[in-house]
mmCIF file of C-alpha atoms in Angstrom:
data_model
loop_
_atom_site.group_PDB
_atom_site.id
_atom_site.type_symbol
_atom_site.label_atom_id
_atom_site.label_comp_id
_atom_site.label_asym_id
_atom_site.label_seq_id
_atom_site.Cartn_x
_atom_site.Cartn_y
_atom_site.Cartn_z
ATOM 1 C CA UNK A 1 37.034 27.476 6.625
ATOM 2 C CA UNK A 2 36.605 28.957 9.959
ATOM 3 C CA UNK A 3 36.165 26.965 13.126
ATOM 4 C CA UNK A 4 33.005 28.894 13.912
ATOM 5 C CA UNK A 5 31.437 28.172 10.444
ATOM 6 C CA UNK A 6 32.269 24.249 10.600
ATOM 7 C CA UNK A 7 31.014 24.215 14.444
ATOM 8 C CA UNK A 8 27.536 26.173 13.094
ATOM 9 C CA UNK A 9 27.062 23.433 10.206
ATOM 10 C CA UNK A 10 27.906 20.793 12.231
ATOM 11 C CA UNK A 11 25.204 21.610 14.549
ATOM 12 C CA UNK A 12 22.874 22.758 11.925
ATOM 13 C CA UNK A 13 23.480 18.781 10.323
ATOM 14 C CA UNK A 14 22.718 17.640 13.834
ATOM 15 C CA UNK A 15 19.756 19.446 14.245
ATOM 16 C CA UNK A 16 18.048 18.534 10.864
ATOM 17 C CA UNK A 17 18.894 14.477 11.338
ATOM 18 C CA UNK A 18 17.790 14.567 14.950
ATOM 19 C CA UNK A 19 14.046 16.410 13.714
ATOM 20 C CA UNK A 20 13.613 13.799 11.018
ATOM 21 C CA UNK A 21 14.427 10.890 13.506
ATOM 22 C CA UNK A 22 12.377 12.239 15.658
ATOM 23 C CA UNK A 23 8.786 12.667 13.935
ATOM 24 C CA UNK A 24 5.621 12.217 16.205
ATOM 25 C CA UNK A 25 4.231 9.265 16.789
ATOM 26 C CA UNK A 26 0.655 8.529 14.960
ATOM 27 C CA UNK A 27 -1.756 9.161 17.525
ATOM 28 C CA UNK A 28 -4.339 6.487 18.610
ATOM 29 C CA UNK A 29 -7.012 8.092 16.810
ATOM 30 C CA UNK A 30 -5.197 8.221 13.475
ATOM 31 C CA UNK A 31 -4.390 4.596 14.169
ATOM 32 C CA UNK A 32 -8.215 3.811 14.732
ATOM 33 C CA UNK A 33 -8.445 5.747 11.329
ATOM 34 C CA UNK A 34 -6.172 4.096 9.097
ATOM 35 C CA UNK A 35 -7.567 0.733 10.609
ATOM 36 C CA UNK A 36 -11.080 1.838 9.504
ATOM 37 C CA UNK A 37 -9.772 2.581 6.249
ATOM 38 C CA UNK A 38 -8.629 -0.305 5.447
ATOM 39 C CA UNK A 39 -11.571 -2.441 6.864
ATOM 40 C CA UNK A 40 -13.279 -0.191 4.665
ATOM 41 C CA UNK A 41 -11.405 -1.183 1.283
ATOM 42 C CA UNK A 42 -11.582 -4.660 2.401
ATOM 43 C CA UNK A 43 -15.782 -4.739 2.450
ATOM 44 C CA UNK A 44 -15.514 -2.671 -0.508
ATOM 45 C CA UNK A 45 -13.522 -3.880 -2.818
ATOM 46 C CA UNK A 46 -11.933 -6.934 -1.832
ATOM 47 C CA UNK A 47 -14.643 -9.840 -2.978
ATOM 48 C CA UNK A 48 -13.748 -8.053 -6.736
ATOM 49 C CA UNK A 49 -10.673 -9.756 -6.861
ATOM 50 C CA UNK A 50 -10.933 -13.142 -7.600
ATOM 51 C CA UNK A 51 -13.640 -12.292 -10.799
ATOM 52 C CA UNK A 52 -11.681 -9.356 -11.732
ATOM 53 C CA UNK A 53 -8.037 -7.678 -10.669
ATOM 54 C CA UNK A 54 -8.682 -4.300 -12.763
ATOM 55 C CA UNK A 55 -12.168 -3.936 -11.225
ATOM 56 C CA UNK A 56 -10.683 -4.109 -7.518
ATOM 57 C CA UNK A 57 -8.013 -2.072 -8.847
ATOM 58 C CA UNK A 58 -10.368 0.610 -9.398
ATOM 59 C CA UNK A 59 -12.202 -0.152 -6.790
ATOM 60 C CA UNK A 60 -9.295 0.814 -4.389
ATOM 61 C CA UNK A 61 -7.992 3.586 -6.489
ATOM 62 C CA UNK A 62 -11.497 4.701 -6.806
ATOM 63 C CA UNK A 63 -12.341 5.191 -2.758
ATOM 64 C CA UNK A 64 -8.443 6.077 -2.422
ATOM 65 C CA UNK A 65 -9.718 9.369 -3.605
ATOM 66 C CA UNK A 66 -12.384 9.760 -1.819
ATOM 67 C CA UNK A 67 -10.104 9.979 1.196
ATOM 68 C CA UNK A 68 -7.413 11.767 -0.628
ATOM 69 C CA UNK A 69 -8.287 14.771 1.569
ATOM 70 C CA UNK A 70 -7.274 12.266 4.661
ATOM 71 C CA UNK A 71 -3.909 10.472 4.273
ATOM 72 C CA UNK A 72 -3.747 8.599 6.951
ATOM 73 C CA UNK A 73 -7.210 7.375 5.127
ATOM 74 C CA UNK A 74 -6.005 7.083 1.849
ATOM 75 C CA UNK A 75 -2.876 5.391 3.378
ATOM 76 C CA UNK A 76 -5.172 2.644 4.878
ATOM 77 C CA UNK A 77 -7.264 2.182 1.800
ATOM 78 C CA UNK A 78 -4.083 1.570 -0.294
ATOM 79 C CA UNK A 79 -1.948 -0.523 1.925
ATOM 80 C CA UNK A 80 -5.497 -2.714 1.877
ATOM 81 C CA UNK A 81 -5.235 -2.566 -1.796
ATOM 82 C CA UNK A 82 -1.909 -3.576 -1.342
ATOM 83 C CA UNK A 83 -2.427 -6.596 1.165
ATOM 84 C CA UNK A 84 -5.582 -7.753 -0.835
ATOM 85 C CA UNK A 85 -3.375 -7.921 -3.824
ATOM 86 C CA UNK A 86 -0.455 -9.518 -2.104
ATOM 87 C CA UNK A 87 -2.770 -12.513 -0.948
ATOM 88 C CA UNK A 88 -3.727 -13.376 -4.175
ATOM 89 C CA UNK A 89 0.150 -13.233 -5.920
ATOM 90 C CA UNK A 90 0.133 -16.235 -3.355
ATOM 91 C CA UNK A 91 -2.578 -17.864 -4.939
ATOM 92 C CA UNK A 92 -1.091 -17.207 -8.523
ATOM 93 C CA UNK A 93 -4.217 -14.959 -9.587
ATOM 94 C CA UNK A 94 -3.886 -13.435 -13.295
ATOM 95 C CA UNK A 95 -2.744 -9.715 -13.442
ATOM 96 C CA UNK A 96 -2.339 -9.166 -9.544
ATOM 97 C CA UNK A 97 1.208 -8.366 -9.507
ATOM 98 C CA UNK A 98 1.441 -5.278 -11.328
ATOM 99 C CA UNK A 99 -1.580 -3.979 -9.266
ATOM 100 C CA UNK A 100 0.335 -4.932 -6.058
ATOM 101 C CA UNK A 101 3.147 -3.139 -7.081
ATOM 102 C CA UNK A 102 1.308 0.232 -7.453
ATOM 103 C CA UNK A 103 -0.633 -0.025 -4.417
ATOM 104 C CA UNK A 104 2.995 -0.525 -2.913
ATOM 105 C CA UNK A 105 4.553 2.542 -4.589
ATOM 106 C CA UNK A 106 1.540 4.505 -3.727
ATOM 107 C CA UNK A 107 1.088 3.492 -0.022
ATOM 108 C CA UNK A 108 4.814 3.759 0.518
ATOM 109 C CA UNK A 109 4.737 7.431 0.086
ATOM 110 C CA UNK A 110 2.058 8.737 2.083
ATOM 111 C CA UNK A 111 3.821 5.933 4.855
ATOM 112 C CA UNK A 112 7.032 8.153 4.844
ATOM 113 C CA UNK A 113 4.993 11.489 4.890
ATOM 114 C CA UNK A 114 3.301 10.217 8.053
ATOM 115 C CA UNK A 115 6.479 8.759 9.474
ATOM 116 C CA UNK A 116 4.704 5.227 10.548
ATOM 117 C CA UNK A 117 6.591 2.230 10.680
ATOM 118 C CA UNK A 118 6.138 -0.748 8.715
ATOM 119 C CA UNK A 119 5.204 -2.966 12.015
ATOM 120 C CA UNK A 120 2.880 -0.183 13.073
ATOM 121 C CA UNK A 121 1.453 0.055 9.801
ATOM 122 C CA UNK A 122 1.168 -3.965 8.539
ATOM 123 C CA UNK A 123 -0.388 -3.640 12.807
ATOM 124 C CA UNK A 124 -3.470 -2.438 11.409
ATOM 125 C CA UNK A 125 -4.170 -5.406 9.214
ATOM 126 C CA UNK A 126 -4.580 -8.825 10.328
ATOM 127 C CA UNK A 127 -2.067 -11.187 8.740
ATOM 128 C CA UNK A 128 1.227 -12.361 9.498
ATOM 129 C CA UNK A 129 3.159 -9.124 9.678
ATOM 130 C CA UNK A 130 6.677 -11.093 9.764
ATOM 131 C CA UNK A 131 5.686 -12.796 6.574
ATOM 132 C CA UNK A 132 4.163 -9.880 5.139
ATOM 133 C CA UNK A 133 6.860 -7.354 5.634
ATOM 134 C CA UNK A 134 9.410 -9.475 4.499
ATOM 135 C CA UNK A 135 7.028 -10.029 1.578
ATOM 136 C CA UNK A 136 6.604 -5.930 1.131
ATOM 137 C CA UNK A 137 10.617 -5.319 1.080
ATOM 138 C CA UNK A 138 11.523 -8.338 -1.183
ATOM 139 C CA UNK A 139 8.750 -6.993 -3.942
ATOM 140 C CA UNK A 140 10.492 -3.281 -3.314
ATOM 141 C CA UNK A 141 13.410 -4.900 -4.722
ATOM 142 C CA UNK A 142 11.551 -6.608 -7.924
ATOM 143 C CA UNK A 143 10.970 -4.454 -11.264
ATOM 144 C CA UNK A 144 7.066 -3.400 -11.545
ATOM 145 C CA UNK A 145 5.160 -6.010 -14.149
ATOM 146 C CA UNK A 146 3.390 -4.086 -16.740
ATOM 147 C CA UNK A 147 -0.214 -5.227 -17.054
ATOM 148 C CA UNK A 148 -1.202 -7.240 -19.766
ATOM 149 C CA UNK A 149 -3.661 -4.962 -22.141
ATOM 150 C CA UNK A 150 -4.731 -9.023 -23.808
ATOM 151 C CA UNK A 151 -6.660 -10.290 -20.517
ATOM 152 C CA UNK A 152 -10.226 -9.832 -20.222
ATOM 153 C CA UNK A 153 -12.898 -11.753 -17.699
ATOM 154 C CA UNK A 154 -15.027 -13.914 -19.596
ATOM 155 C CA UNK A 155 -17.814 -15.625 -17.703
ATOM 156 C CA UNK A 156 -21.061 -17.546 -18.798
ATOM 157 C CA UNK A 157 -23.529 -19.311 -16.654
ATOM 158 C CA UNK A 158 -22.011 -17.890 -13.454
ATOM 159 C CA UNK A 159 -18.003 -19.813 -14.535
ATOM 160 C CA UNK A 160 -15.782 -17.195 -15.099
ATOM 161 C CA UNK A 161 -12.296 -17.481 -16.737
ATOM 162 C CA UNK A 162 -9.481 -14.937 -17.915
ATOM 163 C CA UNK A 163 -8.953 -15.262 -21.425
ATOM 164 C CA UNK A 164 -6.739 -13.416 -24.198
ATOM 165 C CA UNK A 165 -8.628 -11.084 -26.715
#
């Protein structure tokens, strides 16, 4: 191969890892946005939870979009979804996981679009970001939980319970 071709695709290699390394920064206003968007989900949809994981679920998928037009929006609305459902794997809550895992797999590719990091990103949610990045990478690694079609809500007199049908 000639020198000059090898030189050109060396530099041509160069030149395409140094322009993805170097993506712009999120401005402060997109910031603001995503945080917004998430504050958003959480007054929304996050006291749906606890009665019932597939209403929340649509809940989030629901106002994700609405701001599908906006992804740094839509990003904040489902790494919400995400946190919201991460909390409550903590707290052993019936059919969470599997919704936490496709807020994750959704959220995780409008993160890499927009080039934000996952400090700048879990940033924009209070929590423990440590915890909850370590948290994040360790589910990556787990297989996705289907959802269990048998679990329903049941409540009387204000008591509600998940039961099989």
């Amino acid at each position: 191969m000639p020198k000059v071709l090898i030189t050109f695709l060396a530099l041509l290699l160069t030149a395409a890892t140094s322009a993805k390394s170097h993506a712009p920064e999120p401005s402060s206003a997109q910031l603001k946005a995503l945080r917004e968007a998430a504050v958003q989900a959480q007054e929304k949809c996050f006291t749906q939870i606890y009665r019932d994981t597939r209403a929340y679920a649509v809940c989030v998928r629901e106002l994700a979009r609405v701001h599908a037009a906006q992804p740094i929006e839509q990003l904040g609305v489902l790494y919400f979804g995400f946190v919201g459902a991460l909390s409550y794997i903590r707290v052993s809550q019936v059919g969470v996981e599997p919704i936490a895992h496709e807020f994750l797999k959704s959220f995780r590719k409008i993160q890499k679009s927009i080039a934000l990091s996952d400090a700048q990103l879990c940033a924009r949610v209070p929590g423990n970001c440590e915890l909850r990045i370590g948290q994040t990478l360790a589910m990556e690694r787990t297989p996705s939980l289907a959802p269990s079609a048998s679990l329903r809500p049941v409540c009387q007199a204000g008591v509600c319970r998940i039961e099989g049908q």
